[in-house]
Amino acid sequence: LRAKATGEEEAASVQNAIRKAIAAVNEQKLERHAVQIAELTKTILAAYEAGAVDGRVFDDLDKLYFVAGDTSRRMTGTQYGHVSDLCESLIKVTVSIRDEKFSPASKDLQLLKPLSQAIAGAFAEDESTADLARQISASVSGD
């Protein structure tokens, strides 16, 4: 800001530096979201497997819904667009589980882990990861 205000650097140069900083922060946020999605998925699945479904699980499902939605919004229009599709699939599965509360469809519970893993794997991206992401999304959509 100082450089912009004092004219030490051209406005375009300063704006470019700001864009780069925003992109770096966004990428760090996305990486953190991937970790949080994995942790929430692990906790939710453990609770269902143990038959210990309570209010905390529903809170975790709400957090998973929010984080998946935020991740999807941040990735739309980027090179990670297929991850946005995975996040949308994760949102659908999360809503389905949340709606069924104590007895969600086993397919939905089984999809949580591969969706979470595929989202995390997007940061070690290659073409096979993108193909896997599309296959998982298609599975959730019923295509």
Short mmCIF file of N, CA, C and O in Angstrom, two decimals:
data_model
loop_
_atom_site.label_atom_id
_atom_site.label_comp_id
_atom_site.label_asym_id
_atom_site.label_seq_id
_atom_site.Cartn_x
_atom_site.Cartn_y
_atom_site.Cartn_z
N LEU A 1 0.83 -1.19 0.00
CA LEU A 1 0.00 0.00 0.00
C LEU A 1 0.87 1.25 0.00
O LEU A 1 0.52 2.23 -0.65
N ARG A 2 1.95 1.18 0.77
CA ARG A 2 2.84 2.34 0.82
C ARG A 2 3.39 2.67 -0.56
O ARG A 2 3.42 3.82 -0.99
N ALA A 3 3.83 1.62 -1.29
CA ALA A 3 4.40 1.83 -2.62
C ALA A 3 3.36 2.44 -3.55
O ALA A 3 3.67 3.32 -4.35
N LYS A 4 2.12 2.01 -3.42
CA LYS A 4 1.06 2.55 -4.26
C LYS A 4 0.75 3.99 -3.89
O LYS A 4 0.60 4.85 -4.76
N ALA A 5 0.68 4.26 -2.60
CA ALA A 5 0.33 5.61 -2.14
C ALA A 5 1.43 6.63 -2.43
O ALA A 5 1.15 7.77 -2.77
N THR A 6 2.67 6.21 -2.31
CA THR A 6 3.79 7.15 -2.51
C THR A 6 4.25 7.18 -3.96
O THR A 6 5.09 8.01 -4.31
N GLY A 7 3.71 6.29 -4.78
CA GLY A 7 4.09 6.27 -6.18
C GLY A 7 5.45 5.65 -6.43
O GLY A 7 6.02 5.83 -7.50
N GLU A 8 5.98 4.91 -5.45
CA GLU A 8 7.28 4.27 -5.62
C GLU A 8 7.25 3.23 -6.74
O GLU A 8 8.26 2.98 -7.38
N GLU A 9 6.09 2.61 -6.93
CA GLU A 9 5.94 1.62 -7.99
C GLU A 9 4.70 1.98 -8.79
O GLU A 9 3.80 2.66 -8.31
N GLU A 10 4.67 1.48 -10.02
CA GLU A 10 3.51 1.71 -10.86
C GLU A 10 2.31 0.97 -10.31
O GLU A 10 2.44 -0.11 -9.72
N ALA A 11 1.13 1.54 -10.50
CA ALA A 11 -0.11 0.94 -10.00
C ALA A 11 -0.31 -0.47 -10.54
O ALA A 11 -0.73 -1.36 -9.80
N ALA A 12 0.02 -0.71 -11.79
CA ALA A 12 -0.15 -2.04 -12.38
C ALA A 12 0.75 -3.06 -11.68
O ALA A 12 0.34 -4.20 -11.43
N SER A 13 1.95 -2.66 -11.34
CA SER A 13 2.88 -3.55 -10.66
C SER A 13 2.36 -3.90 -9.26
O SER A 13 2.43 -5.04 -8.83
N VAL A 14 1.86 -2.89 -8.57
CA VAL A 14 1.31 -3.10 -7.23
C VAL A 14 0.08 -4.00 -7.31
O VAL A 14 -0.07 -4.94 -6.52
N GLN A 15 -0.79 -3.75 -8.28
CA GLN A 15 -2.00 -4.56 -8.44
C GLN A 15 -1.64 -6.01 -8.74
O GLN A 15 -2.27 -6.94 -8.23
N ASN A 16 -0.62 -6.22 -9.54
CA ASN A 16 -0.17 -7.56 -9.86
C ASN A 16 0.34 -8.27 -8.60
O ASN A 16 0.06 -9.46 -8.38
N ALA A 17 1.08 -7.58 -7.77
CA ALA A 17 1.57 -8.15 -6.51
C ALA A 17 0.41 -8.51 -5.59
O ALA A 17 0.44 -9.55 -4.92
N ILE A 18 -0.61 -7.67 -5.57
CA ILE A 18 -1.80 -7.95 -4.75
C ILE A 18 -2.49 -9.20 -5.26
O ILE A 18 -2.88 -10.07 -4.47
N ARG A 19 -2.67 -9.33 -6.58
CA ARG A 19 -3.30 -10.51 -7.15
C ARG A 19 -2.52 -11.79 -6.80
O ARG A 19 -3.11 -12.81 -6.47
N LYS A 20 -1.21 -11.72 -6.88
CA LYS A 20 -0.39 -12.88 -6.54
C LYS A 20 -0.54 -13.27 -5.07
O LYS A 20 -0.61 -14.45 -4.73
N ALA A 21 -0.59 -12.28 -4.20
CA ALA A 21 -0.75 -12.54 -2.77
C ALA A 21 -2.11 -13.17 -2.49
O ALA A 21 -2.22 -14.12 -1.71
N ILE A 22 -3.14 -12.67 -3.14
CA ILE A 22 -4.49 -13.23 -2.97
C ILE A 22 -4.52 -14.67 -3.45
O ILE A 22 -5.09 -15.55 -2.79
N ALA A 23 -3.89 -14.95 -4.59
CA ALA A 23 -3.85 -16.31 -5.12
C ALA A 23 -3.12 -17.25 -4.17
O ALA A 23 -3.55 -18.39 -3.95
N ALA A 24 -2.04 -16.78 -3.57
CA ALA A 24 -1.28 -17.61 -2.62
C ALA A 24 -2.11 -17.92 -1.38
O ALA A 24 -2.12 -19.07 -0.90
N VAL A 25 -2.80 -16.93 -0.87
CA VAL A 25 -3.65 -17.14 0.30
C VAL A 25 -4.78 -18.11 -0.04
O VAL A 25 -5.12 -19.00 0.73
N ASN A 26 -5.37 -17.94 -1.22
CA ASN A 26 -6.44 -18.82 -1.66
C ASN A 26 -5.96 -20.26 -1.76
O ASN A 26 -6.64 -21.18 -1.32
N GLU A 27 -4.77 -20.46 -2.32
CA GLU A 27 -4.23 -21.81 -2.43
C GLU A 27 -3.99 -22.44 -1.06
O GLU A 27 -4.29 -23.61 -0.83
N GLN A 28 -3.47 -21.67 -0.13
CA GLN A 28 -3.26 -22.18 1.23
C GLN A 28 -4.59 -22.54 1.88
O GLN A 28 -4.70 -23.55 2.57
N LYS A 29 -5.61 -21.72 1.65
CA LYS A 29 -6.94 -21.99 2.20
C LYS A 29 -7.48 -23.29 1.62
O LYS A 29 -8.06 -24.11 2.34
N LEU A 30 -7.29 -23.50 0.32
CA LEU A 30 -7.78 -24.72 -0.32
C LEU A 30 -7.06 -25.95 0.23
O LEU A 30 -7.70 -26.98 0.48
N GLU A 31 -5.77 -25.85 0.42
CA GLU A 31 -5.02 -26.98 0.98
C GLU A 31 -5.51 -27.29 2.40
O GLU A 31 -5.66 -28.45 2.77
N ARG A 32 -5.78 -26.26 3.17
CA ARG A 32 -6.29 -26.45 4.53
C ARG A 32 -7.69 -27.08 4.49
O ARG A 32 -8.02 -27.95 5.29
N HIS A 33 -8.50 -26.62 3.54
CA HIS A 33 -9.83 -27.20 3.39
C HIS A 33 -9.75 -28.70 3.07
O HIS A 33 -10.54 -29.48 3.59
N ALA A 34 -8.81 -29.09 2.22
CA ALA A 34 -8.66 -30.51 1.89
C ALA A 34 -8.34 -31.32 3.14
O ALA A 34 -8.90 -32.41 3.35
N VAL A 35 -7.48 -30.80 3.99
CA VAL A 35 -7.15 -31.47 5.26
C VAL A 35 -8.38 -31.53 6.16
O VAL A 35 -8.68 -32.57 6.75
N GLN A 36 -9.11 -30.43 6.25
CA GLN A 36 -10.29 -30.40 7.10
C GLN A 36 -11.37 -31.36 6.59
O GLN A 36 -12.02 -32.03 7.39
N ILE A 37 -11.54 -31.45 5.28
CA ILE A 37 -12.50 -32.40 4.72
C ILE A 37 -12.12 -33.82 5.11
O ILE A 37 -12.97 -34.61 5.53
N ALA A 38 -10.85 -34.16 5.02
CA ALA A 38 -10.38 -35.50 5.40
C ALA A 38 -10.63 -35.78 6.88
O ALA A 38 -11.10 -36.86 7.25
N GLU A 39 -10.34 -34.81 7.74
CA GLU A 39 -10.54 -34.99 9.18
C GLU A 39 -12.02 -35.15 9.52
O GLU A 39 -12.40 -36.01 10.32
N LEU A 40 -12.86 -34.32 8.94
CA LEU A 40 -14.30 -34.40 9.21
C LEU A 40 -14.87 -35.72 8.71
O LEU A 40 -15.67 -36.36 9.40
N THR A 41 -14.43 -36.14 7.54
CA THR A 41 -14.90 -37.41 6.98
C THR A 41 -14.53 -38.57 7.91
O THR A 41 -15.36 -39.43 8.20
N LYS A 42 -13.31 -38.57 8.39
CA LYS A 42 -12.85 -39.63 9.30
C LYS A 42 -13.70 -39.66 10.57
O LYS A 42 -14.13 -40.72 11.02
N THR A 43 -13.95 -38.50 11.15
CA THR A 43 -14.74 -38.41 12.37
C THR A 43 -16.18 -38.86 12.15
O THR A 43 -16.75 -39.60 12.97
N ILE A 44 -16.77 -38.41 11.06
CA ILE A 44 -18.16 -38.76 10.75
C ILE A 44 -18.30 -40.26 10.53
O ILE A 44 -19.20 -40.90 11.09
N LEU A 45 -17.43 -40.82 9.72
CA LEU A 45 -17.50 -42.26 9.46
C LEU A 45 -17.29 -43.08 10.72
O LEU A 45 -17.98 -44.09 10.94
N ALA A 46 -16.35 -42.66 11.55
CA ALA A 46 -16.11 -43.39 12.80
C ALA A 46 -17.35 -43.38 13.69
O ALA A 46 -17.68 -44.40 14.31
N ALA A 47 -18.04 -42.28 13.74
CA ALA A 47 -19.25 -42.19 14.57
C ALA A 47 -20.34 -43.12 14.03
O ALA A 47 -21.00 -43.83 14.81
N TYR A 48 -20.53 -43.14 12.73
CA TYR A 48 -21.55 -44.03 12.16
C TYR A 48 -21.17 -45.49 12.34
O TYR A 48 -22.02 -46.33 12.65
N GLU A 49 -19.89 -45.81 12.17
CA GLU A 49 -19.45 -47.20 12.34
C GLU A 49 -19.61 -47.67 13.78
O GLU A 49 -19.93 -48.82 14.03
N ALA A 50 -19.41 -46.75 14.73
CA ALA A 50 -19.53 -47.11 16.15
C ALA A 50 -20.97 -47.01 16.65
O ALA A 50 -21.25 -47.35 17.79
N GLY A 51 -21.87 -46.54 15.81
CA GLY A 51 -23.26 -46.34 16.25
C GLY A 51 -23.38 -45.23 17.27
O GLY A 51 -24.26 -45.25 18.12
N ALA A 52 -22.47 -44.26 17.21
CA ALA A 52 -22.43 -43.17 18.18
C ALA A 52 -22.81 -41.85 17.51
O ALA A 52 -22.11 -40.85 17.64
N VAL A 53 -23.93 -41.87 16.80
CA VAL A 53 -24.37 -40.68 16.08
C VAL A 53 -25.11 -39.77 17.05
O VAL A 53 -26.07 -40.18 17.70
N ASP A 54 -24.61 -38.53 17.15
CA ASP A 54 -25.21 -37.56 18.06
C ASP A 54 -25.14 -36.17 17.44
O ASP A 54 -24.80 -36.03 16.27
N GLY A 55 -25.42 -35.17 18.22
CA GLY A 55 -25.41 -33.80 17.74
C GLY A 55 -24.07 -33.37 17.18
O GLY A 55 -24.01 -32.56 16.24
N ARG A 56 -23.00 -33.89 17.73
CA ARG A 56 -21.68 -33.52 17.22
C ARG A 56 -21.50 -33.99 15.78
O ARG A 56 -20.90 -33.29 14.96
N VAL A 57 -22.00 -35.16 15.47
CA VAL A 57 -21.90 -35.67 14.09
C VAL A 57 -22.66 -34.73 13.15
O VAL A 57 -22.18 -34.42 12.06
N PHE A 58 -23.82 -34.27 13.58
CA PHE A 58 -24.60 -33.37 12.73
C PHE A 58 -23.89 -32.02 12.57
O PHE A 58 -23.91 -31.42 11.51
N ASP A 59 -23.21 -31.58 13.63
CA ASP A 59 -22.39 -30.36 13.53
C ASP A 59 -21.25 -30.57 12.53
O ASP A 59 -20.94 -29.69 11.73
N ASP A 60 -20.62 -31.75 12.61
CA ASP A 60 -19.53 -32.06 11.68
C ASP A 60 -20.03 -32.14 10.23
O ASP A 60 -19.35 -31.70 9.31
N LEU A 61 -21.23 -32.69 10.04
CA LEU A 61 -21.81 -32.72 8.70
C LEU A 61 -22.08 -31.31 8.19
O LEU A 61 -21.85 -31.01 7.01
N ASP A 62 -22.54 -30.44 9.08
CA ASP A 62 -22.76 -29.03 8.70
C ASP A 62 -21.43 -28.36 8.32
O ASP A 62 -21.36 -27.62 7.34
N LYS A 63 -20.37 -28.65 9.09
CA LYS A 63 -19.04 -28.08 8.76
C LYS A 63 -18.55 -28.63 7.42
O LYS A 63 -17.99 -27.88 6.61
N LEU A 64 -18.74 -29.92 7.20
CA LEU A 64 -18.32 -30.53 5.95
C LEU A 64 -19.05 -29.89 4.77
O LEU A 64 -18.45 -29.59 3.75
N TYR A 65 -20.33 -29.65 4.94
CA TYR A 65 -21.13 -28.98 3.91
C TYR A 65 -20.55 -27.60 3.61
O TYR A 65 -20.36 -27.24 2.44
N PHE A 66 -20.25 -26.83 4.65
CA PHE A 66 -19.71 -25.48 4.46
C PHE A 66 -18.34 -25.51 3.78
O PHE A 66 -18.10 -24.78 2.82
N VAL A 67 -17.45 -26.36 4.27
CA VAL A 67 -16.09 -26.41 3.74
C VAL A 67 -16.10 -26.88 2.28
O VAL A 67 -15.39 -26.33 1.43
N ALA A 68 -16.91 -27.88 1.98
CA ALA A 68 -17.00 -28.36 0.59
C ALA A 68 -17.54 -27.26 -0.32
O ALA A 68 -17.05 -27.06 -1.44
N GLY A 69 -18.53 -26.51 0.17
CA GLY A 69 -19.08 -25.42 -0.62
C GLY A 69 -18.07 -24.31 -0.85
O GLY A 69 -17.95 -23.78 -1.96
N ASP A 70 -17.33 -23.95 0.19
CA ASP A 70 -16.32 -22.90 0.06
C ASP A 70 -15.21 -23.34 -0.89
O ASP A 70 -14.75 -22.57 -1.72
N THR A 71 -14.82 -24.60 -0.78
CA THR A 71 -13.79 -25.14 -1.66
C THR A 71 -14.27 -25.10 -3.11
O THR A 71 -13.53 -24.68 -4.01
N SER A 72 -15.49 -25.51 -3.33
CA SER A 72 -16.05 -25.51 -4.68
C SER A 72 -16.06 -24.10 -5.27
O SER A 72 -15.64 -23.90 -6.42
N ARG A 73 -16.51 -23.13 -4.49
CA ARG A 73 -16.55 -21.75 -4.97
C ARG A 73 -15.15 -21.23 -5.31
O ARG A 73 -14.97 -20.54 -6.30
N ARG A 74 -14.18 -21.56 -4.49
CA ARG A 74 -12.82 -21.07 -4.71
C ARG A 74 -12.17 -21.71 -5.94
O ARG A 74 -11.27 -21.13 -6.53
N MET A 75 -12.60 -22.91 -6.31
CA MET A 75 -11.96 -23.62 -7.41
C MET A 75 -12.64 -23.42 -8.75
O MET A 75 -12.05 -23.71 -9.78
N THR A 76 -13.86 -22.95 -8.74
CA THR A 76 -14.58 -22.75 -10.00
C THR A 76 -13.79 -21.80 -10.89
O THR A 76 -13.33 -20.76 -10.45
N GLY A 77 -13.62 -22.21 -12.14
CA GLY A 77 -12.91 -21.37 -13.09
C GLY A 77 -11.40 -21.44 -13.00
O GLY A 77 -10.70 -20.68 -13.63
N THR A 78 -10.87 -22.35 -12.21
CA THR A 78 -9.43 -22.53 -12.10
C THR A 78 -9.04 -23.83 -12.80
O THR A 78 -9.90 -24.56 -13.29
N GLN A 79 -7.76 -24.12 -12.78
CA GLN A 79 -7.30 -25.39 -13.35
C GLN A 79 -7.81 -26.59 -12.56
O GLN A 79 -7.71 -27.73 -13.00
N TYR A 80 -8.36 -26.33 -11.39
CA TYR A 80 -8.89 -27.40 -10.54
C TYR A 80 -10.42 -27.48 -10.63
O TYR A 80 -11.08 -27.88 -9.68
N GLY A 81 -10.97 -27.15 -11.77
CA GLY A 81 -12.42 -27.16 -11.94
C GLY A 81 -13.05 -28.50 -11.64
O GLY A 81 -14.15 -28.57 -11.09
N HIS A 82 -12.35 -29.59 -11.98
CA HIS A 82 -12.88 -30.92 -11.70
C HIS A 82 -13.01 -31.16 -10.19
O HIS A 82 -13.87 -31.92 -9.75
N VAL A 83 -12.20 -30.49 -9.40
CA VAL A 83 -12.29 -30.62 -7.95
C VAL A 83 -13.55 -29.92 -7.46
O VAL A 83 -14.20 -30.37 -6.52
N SER A 84 -13.91 -28.85 -8.12
CA SER A 84 -15.17 -28.18 -7.81
C SER A 84 -16.33 -29.16 -8.00
O SER A 84 -17.24 -29.22 -7.17
N ASP A 85 -16.27 -29.96 -9.07
CA ASP A 85 -17.30 -30.97 -9.29
C ASP A 85 -17.31 -32.00 -8.17
O ASP A 85 -18.38 -32.43 -7.71
N LEU A 86 -16.13 -32.41 -7.71
CA LEU A 86 -16.05 -33.35 -6.58
C LEU A 86 -16.68 -32.75 -5.33
O LEU A 86 -17.38 -33.43 -4.58
N CYS A 87 -16.40 -31.49 -5.11
CA CYS A 87 -16.97 -30.82 -3.93
C CYS A 87 -18.49 -30.76 -4.02
O CYS A 87 -19.18 -30.93 -3.01
N GLU A 88 -19.00 -30.51 -5.21
CA GLU A 88 -20.46 -30.51 -5.40
C GLU A 88 -21.03 -31.89 -5.11
O GLU A 88 -22.10 -32.01 -4.50
N SER A 89 -20.31 -32.94 -5.52
CA SER A 89 -20.74 -34.30 -5.21
C SER A 89 -20.70 -34.54 -3.71
O SER A 89 -21.61 -35.15 -3.14
N LEU A 90 -19.65 -34.05 -3.06
CA LEU A 90 -19.53 -34.19 -1.60
C LEU A 90 -20.68 -33.48 -0.90
O LEU A 90 -21.22 -33.98 0.09
N ILE A 91 -21.06 -32.33 -1.41
CA ILE A 91 -22.19 -31.59 -0.83
C ILE A 91 -23.46 -32.42 -0.93
O ILE A 91 -24.21 -32.56 0.05
N LYS A 92 -23.72 -33.01 -2.11
CA LYS A 92 -24.93 -33.84 -2.30
C LYS A 92 -24.94 -35.00 -1.31
O LYS A 92 -25.97 -35.30 -0.70
N VAL A 93 -23.81 -35.68 -1.19
CA VAL A 93 -23.72 -36.84 -0.29
C VAL A 93 -23.91 -36.38 1.16
O VAL A 93 -24.63 -37.02 1.93
N THR A 94 -23.29 -35.27 1.52
CA THR A 94 -23.40 -34.75 2.89
C THR A 94 -24.85 -34.40 3.22
O THR A 94 -25.34 -34.72 4.31
N VAL A 95 -25.53 -33.74 2.30
CA VAL A 95 -26.94 -33.38 2.51
C VAL A 95 -27.79 -34.64 2.67
O VAL A 95 -28.65 -34.71 3.55
N SER A 96 -27.52 -35.63 1.83
CA SER A 96 -28.27 -36.88 1.92
C SER A 96 -28.07 -37.56 3.27
O SER A 96 -29.04 -38.01 3.90
N ILE A 97 -26.85 -37.60 3.74
CA ILE A 97 -26.56 -38.20 5.05
C ILE A 97 -27.24 -37.40 6.15
O ILE A 97 -27.88 -37.95 7.05
N ARG A 98 -27.11 -36.09 6.07
CA ARG A 98 -27.70 -35.21 7.10
C ARG A 98 -29.22 -35.36 7.13
O ARG A 98 -29.83 -35.39 8.20
N ASP A 99 -29.84 -35.49 5.96
CA ASP A 99 -31.30 -35.62 5.90
C ASP A 99 -31.78 -36.93 6.50
O ASP A 99 -32.85 -36.99 7.11
N GLU A 100 -30.98 -37.98 6.34
CA GLU A 100 -31.38 -39.30 6.86
C GLU A 100 -30.95 -39.51 8.31
O GLU A 100 -31.31 -40.52 8.90
N LYS A 101 -30.17 -38.61 8.83
CA LYS A 101 -29.71 -38.57 10.21
C LYS A 101 -29.14 -39.90 10.71
O LYS A 101 -27.96 -40.15 10.59
N PHE A 102 -29.97 -40.74 11.29
CA PHE A 102 -29.48 -41.93 11.98
C PHE A 102 -29.35 -43.16 11.09
O PHE A 102 -28.73 -44.14 11.49
N SER A 103 -29.93 -43.13 9.90
CA SER A 103 -29.83 -44.29 9.02
C SER A 103 -29.65 -43.86 7.56
O SER A 103 -30.49 -44.13 6.72
N PRO A 104 -28.52 -43.22 7.27
CA PRO A 104 -28.27 -42.82 5.89
C PRO A 104 -27.99 -44.03 5.00
O PRO A 104 -27.63 -45.11 5.50
N ALA A 105 -28.14 -43.84 3.72
CA ALA A 105 -27.86 -44.92 2.76
C ALA A 105 -26.38 -45.31 2.87
O ALA A 105 -25.51 -44.45 2.98
N SER A 106 -26.13 -46.61 2.84
CA SER A 106 -24.75 -47.07 2.96
C SER A 106 -23.90 -46.56 1.80
O SER A 106 -22.71 -46.28 1.98
N LYS A 107 -24.49 -46.38 0.62
CA LYS A 107 -23.75 -45.85 -0.53
C LYS A 107 -23.20 -44.46 -0.21
O LYS A 107 -22.06 -44.15 -0.54
N ASP A 108 -24.01 -43.65 0.45
CA ASP A 108 -23.56 -42.30 0.79
C ASP A 108 -22.39 -42.33 1.75
O ASP A 108 -21.40 -41.62 1.57
N LEU A 109 -22.48 -43.18 2.77
CA LEU A 109 -21.37 -43.30 3.73
C LEU A 109 -20.12 -43.83 3.03
O LEU A 109 -19.01 -43.37 3.30
N GLN A 110 -20.29 -44.78 2.12
CA GLN A 110 -19.15 -45.35 1.42
C GLN A 110 -18.49 -44.35 0.47
O GLN A 110 -17.31 -44.47 0.17
N LEU A 111 -19.25 -43.38 -0.01
CA LEU A 111 -18.69 -42.38 -0.93
C LEU A 111 -17.89 -41.29 -0.23
O LEU A 111 -17.06 -40.64 -0.85
N LEU A 112 -18.13 -41.09 1.06
CA LEU A 112 -17.43 -40.01 1.76
C LEU A 112 -15.91 -40.13 1.65
O LEU A 112 -15.23 -39.15 1.31
N LYS A 113 -15.39 -41.30 1.94
CA LYS A 113 -13.93 -41.47 1.96
C LYS A 113 -13.30 -41.26 0.58
O LYS A 113 -12.34 -40.49 0.46
N PRO A 114 -13.79 -41.92 -0.51
CA PRO A 114 -13.16 -41.67 -1.80
C PRO A 114 -13.31 -40.23 -2.28
O PRO A 114 -12.40 -39.69 -2.93
N LEU A 115 -14.41 -39.59 -1.96
CA LEU A 115 -14.56 -38.17 -2.32
C LEU A 115 -13.51 -37.34 -1.60
O LEU A 115 -12.84 -36.50 -2.20
N SER A 116 -13.36 -37.58 -0.32
CA SER A 116 -12.37 -36.85 0.48
C SER A 116 -10.96 -37.09 -0.06
O SER A 116 -10.17 -36.15 -0.20
N GLN A 117 -10.64 -38.34 -0.37
CA GLN A 117 -9.32 -38.67 -0.88
C GLN A 117 -9.07 -38.02 -2.24
O GLN A 117 -7.97 -37.56 -2.53
N ALA A 118 -10.08 -38.01 -3.09
CA ALA A 118 -9.92 -37.42 -4.41
C ALA A 118 -9.70 -35.91 -4.32
O ALA A 118 -8.90 -35.35 -5.06
N ILE A 119 -10.38 -35.26 -3.39
CA ILE A 119 -10.19 -33.82 -3.19
C ILE A 119 -8.77 -33.55 -2.71
O ILE A 119 -8.08 -32.68 -3.22
N ALA A 120 -8.32 -34.34 -1.74
CA ALA A 120 -6.96 -34.16 -1.23
C ALA A 120 -5.93 -34.44 -2.32
O ALA A 120 -4.92 -33.75 -2.42
N GLY A 121 -6.20 -35.45 -3.14
CA GLY A 121 -5.27 -35.82 -4.19
C GLY A 121 -5.16 -34.79 -5.30
O GLY A 121 -4.22 -34.82 -6.09
N ALA A 122 -6.09 -33.88 -5.36
CA ALA A 122 -6.08 -32.87 -6.43
C ALA A 122 -4.84 -31.98 -6.36
O ALA A 122 -4.43 -31.43 -7.37
N PHE A 123 -4.25 -31.87 -5.20
CA PHE A 123 -3.08 -31.01 -5.06
C PHE A 123 -1.80 -31.72 -5.51
O PHE A 123 -0.76 -31.11 -5.63
N ALA A 124 -1.91 -33.04 -5.77
CA ALA A 124 -0.82 -33.81 -6.38
C ALA A 124 -1.30 -34.22 -7.76
O ALA A 124 -1.20 -35.35 -8.17
N GLU A 125 -1.87 -33.29 -8.44
CA GLU A 125 -2.64 -33.47 -9.66
C GLU A 125 -1.87 -34.02 -10.84
O GLU A 125 -0.76 -33.60 -11.12
N ASP A 126 -2.51 -34.96 -11.52
CA ASP A 126 -2.09 -35.38 -12.84
C ASP A 126 -3.36 -35.75 -13.61
O ASP A 126 -4.46 -35.67 -13.06
N GLU A 127 -3.25 -36.16 -14.84
CA GLU A 127 -4.44 -36.43 -15.65
C GLU A 127 -5.26 -37.59 -15.09
O GLU A 127 -6.48 -37.57 -15.14
N SER A 128 -4.61 -38.60 -14.49
CA SER A 128 -5.36 -39.71 -13.93
C SER A 128 -6.18 -39.26 -12.73
O SER A 128 -7.27 -39.77 -12.48
N THR A 129 -5.70 -38.28 -11.97
CA THR A 129 -6.46 -37.74 -10.85
C THR A 129 -7.71 -37.04 -11.36
O THR A 129 -8.79 -37.19 -10.79
N ALA A 130 -7.58 -36.29 -12.43
CA ALA A 130 -8.73 -35.60 -13.02
C ALA A 130 -9.75 -36.62 -13.53
O ALA A 130 -10.96 -36.45 -13.33
N ASP A 131 -9.28 -37.70 -14.17
CA ASP A 131 -10.19 -38.74 -14.65
C ASP A 131 -10.90 -39.41 -13.48
O ASP A 131 -12.11 -39.64 -13.54
N LEU A 132 -10.19 -39.71 -12.41
CA LEU A 132 -10.79 -40.31 -11.23
C LEU A 132 -11.83 -39.37 -10.64
O LEU A 132 -12.92 -39.80 -10.25
N ALA A 133 -11.53 -38.10 -10.58
CA ALA A 133 -12.47 -37.12 -10.06
C ALA A 133 -13.76 -37.14 -10.86
O ALA A 133 -14.87 -37.13 -10.29
N ARG A 134 -13.65 -37.18 -12.17
CA ARG A 134 -14.85 -37.20 -13.03
C ARG A 134 -15.64 -38.49 -12.81
O ARG A 134 -16.87 -38.47 -12.77
N GLN A 135 -14.96 -39.62 -12.65
CA GLN A 135 -15.65 -40.89 -12.44
C GLN A 135 -16.41 -40.89 -11.12
O GLN A 135 -17.55 -41.35 -11.04
N ILE A 136 -15.79 -40.35 -10.07
CA ILE A 136 -16.45 -40.31 -8.77
C ILE A 136 -17.65 -39.38 -8.83
O ILE A 136 -18.73 -39.71 -8.33
N SER A 137 -17.49 -38.22 -9.44
CA SER A 137 -18.61 -37.28 -9.57
C SER A 137 -19.76 -37.91 -10.34
O SER A 137 -20.93 -37.75 -9.99
N ALA A 138 -19.44 -38.62 -11.41
CA ALA A 138 -20.47 -39.29 -12.21
C ALA A 138 -21.19 -40.35 -11.39
O ALA A 138 -22.41 -40.53 -11.50
N SER A 139 -20.46 -41.05 -10.52
CA SER A 139 -21.04 -42.06 -9.66
C SER A 139 -22.07 -41.47 -8.71
O SER A 139 -23.14 -42.01 -8.49
N VAL A 140 -21.75 -40.32 -8.16
CA VAL A 140 -22.65 -39.64 -7.23
C VAL A 140 -23.89 -39.15 -7.98
O VAL A 140 -25.01 -39.26 -7.49
N SER A 141 -23.69 -38.63 -9.18
CA SER A 141 -24.79 -38.07 -9.96
C SER A 141 -25.66 -39.16 -10.58
O SER A 141 -26.76 -38.89 -11.03
N GLY A 142 -25.15 -40.39 -10.61
CA GLY A 142 -25.90 -41.48 -11.18
C GLY A 142 -25.78 -41.57 -12.68
O GLY A 142 -26.56 -42.22 -13.34
N ASP A 143 -24.78 -40.89 -13.23
CA ASP A 143 -24.57 -40.90 -14.70
C ASP A 143 -23.89 -42.18 -15.14
O ASP A 143 -23.20 -42.82 -14.48
#
